[in-house]
PDB file of C-alpha atoms in Angstrom:
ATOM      1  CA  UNK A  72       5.458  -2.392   0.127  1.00  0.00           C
ATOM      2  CA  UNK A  73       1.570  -1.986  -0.883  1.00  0.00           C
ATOM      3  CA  UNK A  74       0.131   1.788  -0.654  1.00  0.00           C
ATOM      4  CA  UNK A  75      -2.902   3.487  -1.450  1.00  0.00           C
ATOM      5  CA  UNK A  76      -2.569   6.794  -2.909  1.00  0.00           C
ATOM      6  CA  UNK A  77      -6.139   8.919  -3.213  1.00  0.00           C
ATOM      7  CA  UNK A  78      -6.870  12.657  -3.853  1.00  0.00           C
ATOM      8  CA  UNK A  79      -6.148  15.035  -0.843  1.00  0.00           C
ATOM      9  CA  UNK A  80      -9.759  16.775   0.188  1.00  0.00           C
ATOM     10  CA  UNK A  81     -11.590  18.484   1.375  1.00  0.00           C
ATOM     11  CA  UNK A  82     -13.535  18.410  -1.922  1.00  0.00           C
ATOM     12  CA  UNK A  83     -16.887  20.856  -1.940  1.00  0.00           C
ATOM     13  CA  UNK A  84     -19.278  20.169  -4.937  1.00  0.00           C
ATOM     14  CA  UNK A  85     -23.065  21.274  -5.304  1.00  0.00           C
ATOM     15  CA  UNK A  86     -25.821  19.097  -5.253  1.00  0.00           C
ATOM     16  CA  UNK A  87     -26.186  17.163  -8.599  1.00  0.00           C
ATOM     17  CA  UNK A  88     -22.757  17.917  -9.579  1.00  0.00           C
ATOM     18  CA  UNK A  89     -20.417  15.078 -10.873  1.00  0.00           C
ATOM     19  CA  UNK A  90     -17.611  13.295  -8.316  1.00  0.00           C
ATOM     20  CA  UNK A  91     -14.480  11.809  -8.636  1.00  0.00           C
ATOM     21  CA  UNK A  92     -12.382  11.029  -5.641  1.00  0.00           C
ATOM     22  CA  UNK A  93      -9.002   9.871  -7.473  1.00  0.00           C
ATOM     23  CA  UNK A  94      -7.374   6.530  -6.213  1.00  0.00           C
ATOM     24  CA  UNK A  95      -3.774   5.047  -6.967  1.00  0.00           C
ATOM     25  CA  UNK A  96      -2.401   1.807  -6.095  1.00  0.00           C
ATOM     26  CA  UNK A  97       1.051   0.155  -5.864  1.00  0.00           C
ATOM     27  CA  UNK A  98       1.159  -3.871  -5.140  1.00  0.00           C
ATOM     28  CA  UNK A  99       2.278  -6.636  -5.934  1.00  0.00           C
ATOM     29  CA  UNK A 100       0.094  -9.195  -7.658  1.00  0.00           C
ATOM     30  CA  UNK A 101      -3.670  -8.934  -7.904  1.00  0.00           C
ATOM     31  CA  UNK A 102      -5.487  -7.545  -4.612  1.00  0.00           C
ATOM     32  CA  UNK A 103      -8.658  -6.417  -4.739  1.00  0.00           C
ATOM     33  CA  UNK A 104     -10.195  -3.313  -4.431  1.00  0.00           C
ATOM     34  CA  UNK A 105     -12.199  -1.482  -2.035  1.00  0.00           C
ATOM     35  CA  UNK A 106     -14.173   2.047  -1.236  1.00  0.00           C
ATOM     36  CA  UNK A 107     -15.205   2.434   2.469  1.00  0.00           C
ATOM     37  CA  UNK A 108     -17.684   5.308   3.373  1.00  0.00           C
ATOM     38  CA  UNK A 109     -17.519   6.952   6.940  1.00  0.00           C
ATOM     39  CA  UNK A 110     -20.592   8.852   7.361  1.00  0.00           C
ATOM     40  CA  UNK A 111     -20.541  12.080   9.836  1.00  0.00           C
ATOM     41  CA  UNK A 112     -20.658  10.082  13.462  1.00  0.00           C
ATOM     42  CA  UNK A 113     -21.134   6.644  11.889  1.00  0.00           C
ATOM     43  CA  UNK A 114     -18.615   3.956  11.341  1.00  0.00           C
ATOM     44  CA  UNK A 115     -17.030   2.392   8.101  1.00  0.00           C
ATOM     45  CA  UNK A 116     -19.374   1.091   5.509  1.00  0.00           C
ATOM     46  CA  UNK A 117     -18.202  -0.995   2.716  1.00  0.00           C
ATOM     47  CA  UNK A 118     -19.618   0.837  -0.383  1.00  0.00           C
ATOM     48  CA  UNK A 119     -18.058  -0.828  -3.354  1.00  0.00           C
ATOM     49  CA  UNK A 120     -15.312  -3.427  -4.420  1.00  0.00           C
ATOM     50  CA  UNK A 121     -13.545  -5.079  -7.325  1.00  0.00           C
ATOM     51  CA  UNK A 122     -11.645  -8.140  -7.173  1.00  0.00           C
ATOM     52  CA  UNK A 123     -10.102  -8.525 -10.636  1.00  0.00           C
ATOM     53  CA  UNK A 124      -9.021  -6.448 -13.513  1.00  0.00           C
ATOM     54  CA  UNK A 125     -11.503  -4.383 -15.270  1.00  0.00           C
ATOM     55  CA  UNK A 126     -14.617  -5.479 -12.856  1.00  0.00           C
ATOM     56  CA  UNK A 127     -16.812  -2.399 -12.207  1.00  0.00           C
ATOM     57  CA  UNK A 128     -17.942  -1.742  -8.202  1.00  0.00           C
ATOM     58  CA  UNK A 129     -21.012  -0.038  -7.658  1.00  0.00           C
ATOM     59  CA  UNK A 130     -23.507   0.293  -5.341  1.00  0.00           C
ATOM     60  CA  UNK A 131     -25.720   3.956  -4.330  1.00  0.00           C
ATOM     61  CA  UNK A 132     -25.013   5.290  -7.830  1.00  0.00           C
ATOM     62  CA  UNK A 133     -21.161   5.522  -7.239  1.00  0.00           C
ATOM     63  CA  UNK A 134     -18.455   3.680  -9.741  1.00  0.00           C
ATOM     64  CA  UNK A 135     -15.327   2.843  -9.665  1.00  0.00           C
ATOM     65  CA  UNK A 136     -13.327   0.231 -12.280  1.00  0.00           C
ATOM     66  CA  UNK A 137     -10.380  -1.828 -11.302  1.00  0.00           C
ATOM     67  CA  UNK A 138      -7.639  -0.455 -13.904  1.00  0.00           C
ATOM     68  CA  UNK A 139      -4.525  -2.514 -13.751  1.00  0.00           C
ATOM     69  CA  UNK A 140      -2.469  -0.866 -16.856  1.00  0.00           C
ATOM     70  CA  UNK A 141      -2.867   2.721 -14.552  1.00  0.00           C
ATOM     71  CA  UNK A 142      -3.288   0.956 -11.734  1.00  0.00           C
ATOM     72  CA  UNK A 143      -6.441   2.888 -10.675  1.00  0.00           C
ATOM     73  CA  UNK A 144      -9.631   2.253  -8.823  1.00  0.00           C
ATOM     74  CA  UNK A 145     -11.431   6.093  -9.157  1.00  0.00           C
ATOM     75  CA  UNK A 146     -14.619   6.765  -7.621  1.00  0.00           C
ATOM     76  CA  UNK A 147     -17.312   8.513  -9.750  1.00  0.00           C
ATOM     77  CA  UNK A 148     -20.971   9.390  -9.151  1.00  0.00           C
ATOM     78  CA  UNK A 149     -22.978  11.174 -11.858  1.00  0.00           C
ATOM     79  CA  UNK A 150     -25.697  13.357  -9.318  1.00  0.00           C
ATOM     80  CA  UNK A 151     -24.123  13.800  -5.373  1.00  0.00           C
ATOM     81  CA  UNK A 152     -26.482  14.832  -2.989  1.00  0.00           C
ATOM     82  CA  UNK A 153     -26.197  16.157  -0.105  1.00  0.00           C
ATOM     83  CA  UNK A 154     -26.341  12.604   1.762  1.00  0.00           C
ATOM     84  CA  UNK A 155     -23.106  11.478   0.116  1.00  0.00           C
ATOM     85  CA  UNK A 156     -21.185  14.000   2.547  1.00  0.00           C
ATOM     86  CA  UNK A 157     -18.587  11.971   4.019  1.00  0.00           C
ATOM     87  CA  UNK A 158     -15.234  10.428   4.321  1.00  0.00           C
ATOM     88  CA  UNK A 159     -14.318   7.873   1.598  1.00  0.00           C
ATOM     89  CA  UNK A 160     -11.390   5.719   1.694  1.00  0.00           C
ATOM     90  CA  UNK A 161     -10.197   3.567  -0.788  1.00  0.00           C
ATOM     91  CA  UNK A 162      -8.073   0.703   0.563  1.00  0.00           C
ATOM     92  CA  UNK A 163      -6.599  -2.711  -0.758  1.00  0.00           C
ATOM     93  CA  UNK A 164      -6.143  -5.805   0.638  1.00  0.00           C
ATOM     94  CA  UNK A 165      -4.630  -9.304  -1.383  1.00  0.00           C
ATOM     95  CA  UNK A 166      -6.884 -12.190  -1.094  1.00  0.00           C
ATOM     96  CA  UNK A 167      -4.408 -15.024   0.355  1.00  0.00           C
ATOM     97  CA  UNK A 168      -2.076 -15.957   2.898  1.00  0.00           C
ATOM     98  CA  UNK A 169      -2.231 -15.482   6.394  1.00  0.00           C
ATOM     99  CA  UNK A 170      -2.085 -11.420   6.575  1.00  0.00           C
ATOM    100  CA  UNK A 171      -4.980 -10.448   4.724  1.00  0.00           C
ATOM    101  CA  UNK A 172      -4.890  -6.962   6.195  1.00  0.00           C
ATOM    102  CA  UNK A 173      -6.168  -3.433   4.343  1.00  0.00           C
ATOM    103  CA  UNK A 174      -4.342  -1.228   3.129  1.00  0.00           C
ATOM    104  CA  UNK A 175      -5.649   2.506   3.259  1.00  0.00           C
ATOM    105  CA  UNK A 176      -5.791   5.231   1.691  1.00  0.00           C
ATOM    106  CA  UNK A 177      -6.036   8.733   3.945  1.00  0.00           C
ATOM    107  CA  UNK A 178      -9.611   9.237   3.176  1.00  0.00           C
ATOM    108  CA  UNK A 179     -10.948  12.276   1.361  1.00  0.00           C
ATOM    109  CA  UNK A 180     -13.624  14.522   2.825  1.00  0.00           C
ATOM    110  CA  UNK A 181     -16.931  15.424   0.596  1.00  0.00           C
ATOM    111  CA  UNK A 182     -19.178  18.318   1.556  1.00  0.00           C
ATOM    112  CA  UNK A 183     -22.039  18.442  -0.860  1.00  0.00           C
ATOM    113  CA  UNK A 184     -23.807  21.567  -0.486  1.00  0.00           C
ATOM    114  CA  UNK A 185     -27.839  21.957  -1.558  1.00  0.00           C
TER     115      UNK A 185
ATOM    116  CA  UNK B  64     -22.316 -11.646   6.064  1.00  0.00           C
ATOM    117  CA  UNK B  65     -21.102 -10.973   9.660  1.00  0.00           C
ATOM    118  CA  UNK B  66     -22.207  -8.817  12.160  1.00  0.00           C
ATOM    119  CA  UNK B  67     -20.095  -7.414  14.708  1.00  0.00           C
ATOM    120  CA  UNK B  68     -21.341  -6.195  17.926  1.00  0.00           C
ATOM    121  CA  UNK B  69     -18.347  -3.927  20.122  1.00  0.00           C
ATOM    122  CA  UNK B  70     -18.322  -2.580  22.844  1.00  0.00           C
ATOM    123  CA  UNK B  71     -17.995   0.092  24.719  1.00  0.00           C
ATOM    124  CA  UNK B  72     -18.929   2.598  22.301  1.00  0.00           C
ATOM    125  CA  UNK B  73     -17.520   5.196  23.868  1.00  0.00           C
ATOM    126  CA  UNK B  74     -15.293   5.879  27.198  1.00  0.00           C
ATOM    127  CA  UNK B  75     -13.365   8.690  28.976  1.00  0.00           C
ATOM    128  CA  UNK B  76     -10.552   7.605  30.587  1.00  0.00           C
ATOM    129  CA  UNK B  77      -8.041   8.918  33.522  1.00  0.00           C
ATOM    130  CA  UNK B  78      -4.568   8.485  32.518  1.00  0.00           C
ATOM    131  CA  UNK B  79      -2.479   5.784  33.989  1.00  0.00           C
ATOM    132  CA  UNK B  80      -5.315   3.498  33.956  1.00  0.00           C
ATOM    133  CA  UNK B  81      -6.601   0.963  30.870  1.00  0.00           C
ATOM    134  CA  UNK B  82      -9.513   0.092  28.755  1.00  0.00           C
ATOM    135  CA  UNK B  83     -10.393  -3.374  27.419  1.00  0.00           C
ATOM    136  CA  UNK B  84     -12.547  -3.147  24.084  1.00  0.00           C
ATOM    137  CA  UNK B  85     -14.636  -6.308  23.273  1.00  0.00           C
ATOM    138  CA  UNK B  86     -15.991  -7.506  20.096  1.00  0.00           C
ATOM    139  CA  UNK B  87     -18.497 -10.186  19.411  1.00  0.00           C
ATOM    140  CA  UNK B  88     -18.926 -11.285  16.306  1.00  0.00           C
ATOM    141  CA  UNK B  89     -22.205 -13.410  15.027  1.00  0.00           C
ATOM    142  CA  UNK B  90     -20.324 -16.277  12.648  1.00  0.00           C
ATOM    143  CA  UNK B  91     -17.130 -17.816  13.171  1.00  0.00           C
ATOM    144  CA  UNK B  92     -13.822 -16.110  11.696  1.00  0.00           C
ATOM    145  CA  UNK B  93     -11.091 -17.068  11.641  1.00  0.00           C
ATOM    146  CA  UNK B  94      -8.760 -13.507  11.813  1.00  0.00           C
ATOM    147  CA  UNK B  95      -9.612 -10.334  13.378  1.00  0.00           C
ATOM    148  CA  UNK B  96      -8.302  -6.960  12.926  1.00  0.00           C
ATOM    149  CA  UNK B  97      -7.996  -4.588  15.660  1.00  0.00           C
ATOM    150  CA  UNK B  98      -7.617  -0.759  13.880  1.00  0.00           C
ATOM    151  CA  UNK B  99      -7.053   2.503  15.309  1.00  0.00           C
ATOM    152  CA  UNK B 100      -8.449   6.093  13.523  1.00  0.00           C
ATOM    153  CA  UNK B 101      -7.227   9.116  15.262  1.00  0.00           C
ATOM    154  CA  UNK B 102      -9.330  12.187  14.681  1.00  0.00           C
ATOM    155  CA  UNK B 103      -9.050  13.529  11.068  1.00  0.00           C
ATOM    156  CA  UNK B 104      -6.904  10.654   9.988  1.00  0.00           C
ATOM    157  CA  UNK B 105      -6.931   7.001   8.210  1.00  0.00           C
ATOM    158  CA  UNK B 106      -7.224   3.755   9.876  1.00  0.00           C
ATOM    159  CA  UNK B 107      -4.101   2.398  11.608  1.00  0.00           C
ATOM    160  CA  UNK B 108      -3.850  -1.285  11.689  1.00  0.00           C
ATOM    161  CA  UNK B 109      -2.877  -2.054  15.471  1.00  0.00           C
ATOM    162  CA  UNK B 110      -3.025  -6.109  15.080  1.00  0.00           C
ATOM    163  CA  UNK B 111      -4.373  -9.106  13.504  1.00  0.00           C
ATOM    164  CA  UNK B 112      -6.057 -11.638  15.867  1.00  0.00           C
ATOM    165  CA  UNK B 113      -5.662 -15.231  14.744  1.00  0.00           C
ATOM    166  CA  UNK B 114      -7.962 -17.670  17.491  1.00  0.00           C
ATOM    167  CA  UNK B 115      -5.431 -19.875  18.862  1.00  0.00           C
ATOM    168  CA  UNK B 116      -2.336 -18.360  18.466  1.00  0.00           C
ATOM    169  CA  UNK B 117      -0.341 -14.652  19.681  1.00  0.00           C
ATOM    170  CA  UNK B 118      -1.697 -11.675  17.684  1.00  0.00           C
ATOM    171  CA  UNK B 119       0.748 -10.366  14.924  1.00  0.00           C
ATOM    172  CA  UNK B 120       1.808  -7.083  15.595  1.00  0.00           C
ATOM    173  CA  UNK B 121       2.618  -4.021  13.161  1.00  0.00           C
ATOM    174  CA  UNK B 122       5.299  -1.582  13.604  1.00  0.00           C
ATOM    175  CA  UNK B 123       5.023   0.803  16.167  1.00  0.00           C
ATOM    176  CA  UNK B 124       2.612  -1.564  18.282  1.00  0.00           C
ATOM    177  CA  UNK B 125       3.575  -3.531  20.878  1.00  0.00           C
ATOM    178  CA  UNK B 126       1.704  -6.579  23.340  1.00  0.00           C
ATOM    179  CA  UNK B 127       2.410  -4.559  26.330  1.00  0.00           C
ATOM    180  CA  UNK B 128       0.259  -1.651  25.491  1.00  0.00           C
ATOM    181  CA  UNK B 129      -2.031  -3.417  23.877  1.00  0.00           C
ATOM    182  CA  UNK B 130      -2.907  -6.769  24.772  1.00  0.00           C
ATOM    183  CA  UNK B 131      -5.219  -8.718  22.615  1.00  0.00           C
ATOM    184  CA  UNK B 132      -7.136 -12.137  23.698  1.00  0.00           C
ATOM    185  CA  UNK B 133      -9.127 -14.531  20.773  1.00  0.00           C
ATOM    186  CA  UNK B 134     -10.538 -17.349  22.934  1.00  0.00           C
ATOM    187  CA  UNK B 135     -12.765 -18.310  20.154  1.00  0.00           C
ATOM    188  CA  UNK B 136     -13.844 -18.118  16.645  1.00  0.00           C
ATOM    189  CA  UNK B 137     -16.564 -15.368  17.553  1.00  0.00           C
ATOM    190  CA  UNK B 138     -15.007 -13.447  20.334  1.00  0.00           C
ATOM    191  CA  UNK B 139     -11.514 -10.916  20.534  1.00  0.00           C
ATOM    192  CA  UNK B 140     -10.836  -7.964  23.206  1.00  0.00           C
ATOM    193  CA  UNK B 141      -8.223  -5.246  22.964  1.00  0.00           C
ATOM    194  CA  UNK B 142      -6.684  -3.569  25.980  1.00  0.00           C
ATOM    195  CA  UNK B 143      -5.583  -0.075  25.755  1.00  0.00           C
ATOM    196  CA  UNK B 144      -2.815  -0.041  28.441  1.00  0.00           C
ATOM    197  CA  UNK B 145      -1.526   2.780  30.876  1.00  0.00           C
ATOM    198  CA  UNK B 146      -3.096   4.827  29.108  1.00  0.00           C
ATOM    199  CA  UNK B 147      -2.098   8.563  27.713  1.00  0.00           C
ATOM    200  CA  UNK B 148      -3.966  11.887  25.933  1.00  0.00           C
ATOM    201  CA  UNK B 149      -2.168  10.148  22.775  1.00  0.00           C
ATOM    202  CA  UNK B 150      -4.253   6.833  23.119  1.00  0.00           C
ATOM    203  CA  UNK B 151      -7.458   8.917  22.631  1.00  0.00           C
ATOM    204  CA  UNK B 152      -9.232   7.657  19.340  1.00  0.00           C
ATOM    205  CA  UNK B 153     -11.403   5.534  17.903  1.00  0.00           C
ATOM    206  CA  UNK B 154     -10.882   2.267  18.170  1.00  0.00           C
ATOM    207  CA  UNK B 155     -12.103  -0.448  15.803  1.00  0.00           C
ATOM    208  CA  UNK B 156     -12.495  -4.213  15.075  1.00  0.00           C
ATOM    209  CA  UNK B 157     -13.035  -5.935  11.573  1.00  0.00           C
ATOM    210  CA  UNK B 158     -13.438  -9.323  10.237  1.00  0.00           C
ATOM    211  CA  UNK B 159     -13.571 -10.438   6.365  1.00  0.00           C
ATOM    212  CA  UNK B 160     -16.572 -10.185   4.767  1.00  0.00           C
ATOM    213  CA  UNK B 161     -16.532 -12.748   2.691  1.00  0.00           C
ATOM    214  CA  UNK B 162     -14.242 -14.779   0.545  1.00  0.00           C
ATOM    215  CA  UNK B 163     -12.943 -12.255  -2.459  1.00  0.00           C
ATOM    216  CA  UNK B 164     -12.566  -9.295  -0.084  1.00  0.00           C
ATOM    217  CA  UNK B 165     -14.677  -7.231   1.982  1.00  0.00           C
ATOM    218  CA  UNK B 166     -14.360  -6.241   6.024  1.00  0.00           C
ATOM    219  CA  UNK B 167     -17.042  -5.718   8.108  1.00  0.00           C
ATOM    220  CA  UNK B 168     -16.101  -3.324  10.963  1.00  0.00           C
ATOM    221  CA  UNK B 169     -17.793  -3.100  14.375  1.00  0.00           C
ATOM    222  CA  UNK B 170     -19.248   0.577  14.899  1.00  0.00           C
ATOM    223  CA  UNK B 171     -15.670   1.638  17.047  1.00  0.00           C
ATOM    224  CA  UNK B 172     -14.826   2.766  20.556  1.00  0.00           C
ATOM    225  CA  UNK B 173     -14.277   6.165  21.017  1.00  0.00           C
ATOM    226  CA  UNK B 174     -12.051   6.609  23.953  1.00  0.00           C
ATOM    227  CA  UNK B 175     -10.634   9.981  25.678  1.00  0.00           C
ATOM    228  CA  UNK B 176      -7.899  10.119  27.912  1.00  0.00           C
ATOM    229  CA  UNK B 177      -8.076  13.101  30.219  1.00  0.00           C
TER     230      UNK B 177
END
């Protein structure tokens, strides 16, 4: 079946440092492509998506590209701050039939420190 | 894009006893997603609620602990049944975004069972 493989956390980085927060898929077909943001007490944000091969998400300064040779969606940001401490989650989810349900990843935990 | 409004936001519970979780939604959709997130972990999908027709279950979830109702297009609840310590977590609801992807997820229910 469909999983959603992303890097194990919790990743620490300094402010202004660079980010990637790894993210593997297996599925069949073409789903599209998601990162989800859980801020500390909030709930999930979308933050970024890609429906199709080699369409670029972004949104806040953060990346990701929807590779389908390495069937890959990794999340970048050039500068973190110490805002972008969170939980991301990269997830999938196919865009027809009648179970059009995510598919997670188990979220990976940024601490940016000042 | 919709906005979800749910309800309670946050409950402590005896055991034995059970919590209904309702979620309004501002547009009509036409499935809803009932998810679970226990503490440190990723999102568990409970159900999906179709309006008009018996929610579709995933493994490991069953209608008698956790009864769903979709009376309308806008409108789903989720009862968390005889409850136990185990049922405590957040609770959540989503809908899709838009067509292409994208969920929208009401801001959760965090319940306790003491």
């Amino acid at each position: 079946g469909d999983s959603v493989t992303q890097m194990e956390g919790p990743v620490t980085l300094s402010e202004e440092a660079f980010l990637t927060i790894n993210c593997t898929y297996t599925a069949t077909g073409y789903p599209s492509l998601f990162w989800y943001v859980q801020y500390p007490g909030e709930g999930l944000q979308l933050l970024l998506k890609a429906t199709k091969a080699d369409d670029k998400g972004s949104n806040k300064g953060f990346e990701a590209t929807y590779r389908k040779e390495t069937t890959s969606f990794h999340l970048e940001k050039g500068s973190v701050q110490v805002s972008d401490s969170a939980v991301y989650f990269c997830a999938l989810s196919h865009n027809a039939g009648n179970n059009r349900k995510l598919i997670w990843g188990l979220g990976t935990s940024l601490a940016v420190n000042p | 894009s919709a906005v979800i409004s749910q309800k309670p936001s946050r409950d402590i519970c005896q055991r034995g006893t059970s919590l209904t979780i309702q979620c309004q939604v501002d547009s009509q959709v036409t499935m809803m997603f009932w998810y679970r997130q226990q503490p440190g972990q990723s999102l568990t999908l409970i159900a999906t609620a179709n309006q008009g027709s018996e929610a579709t279950y995933e493994s490991g979830f069953v209608i008698d602990k956790f009864p769903i109702s979709r009376p309308n297009l806008t409108f789903s609840t989720l009862t968390v049944s005889n409850m136990s310590p185990e049922d405590s977590s957040i609770y959540l609801c989503s809908v899709i975004r838009d067509i292409g992807g994208g969920y929208t997820f009401g801001s959760g229910t965090r319940l306790t069972v003491v």
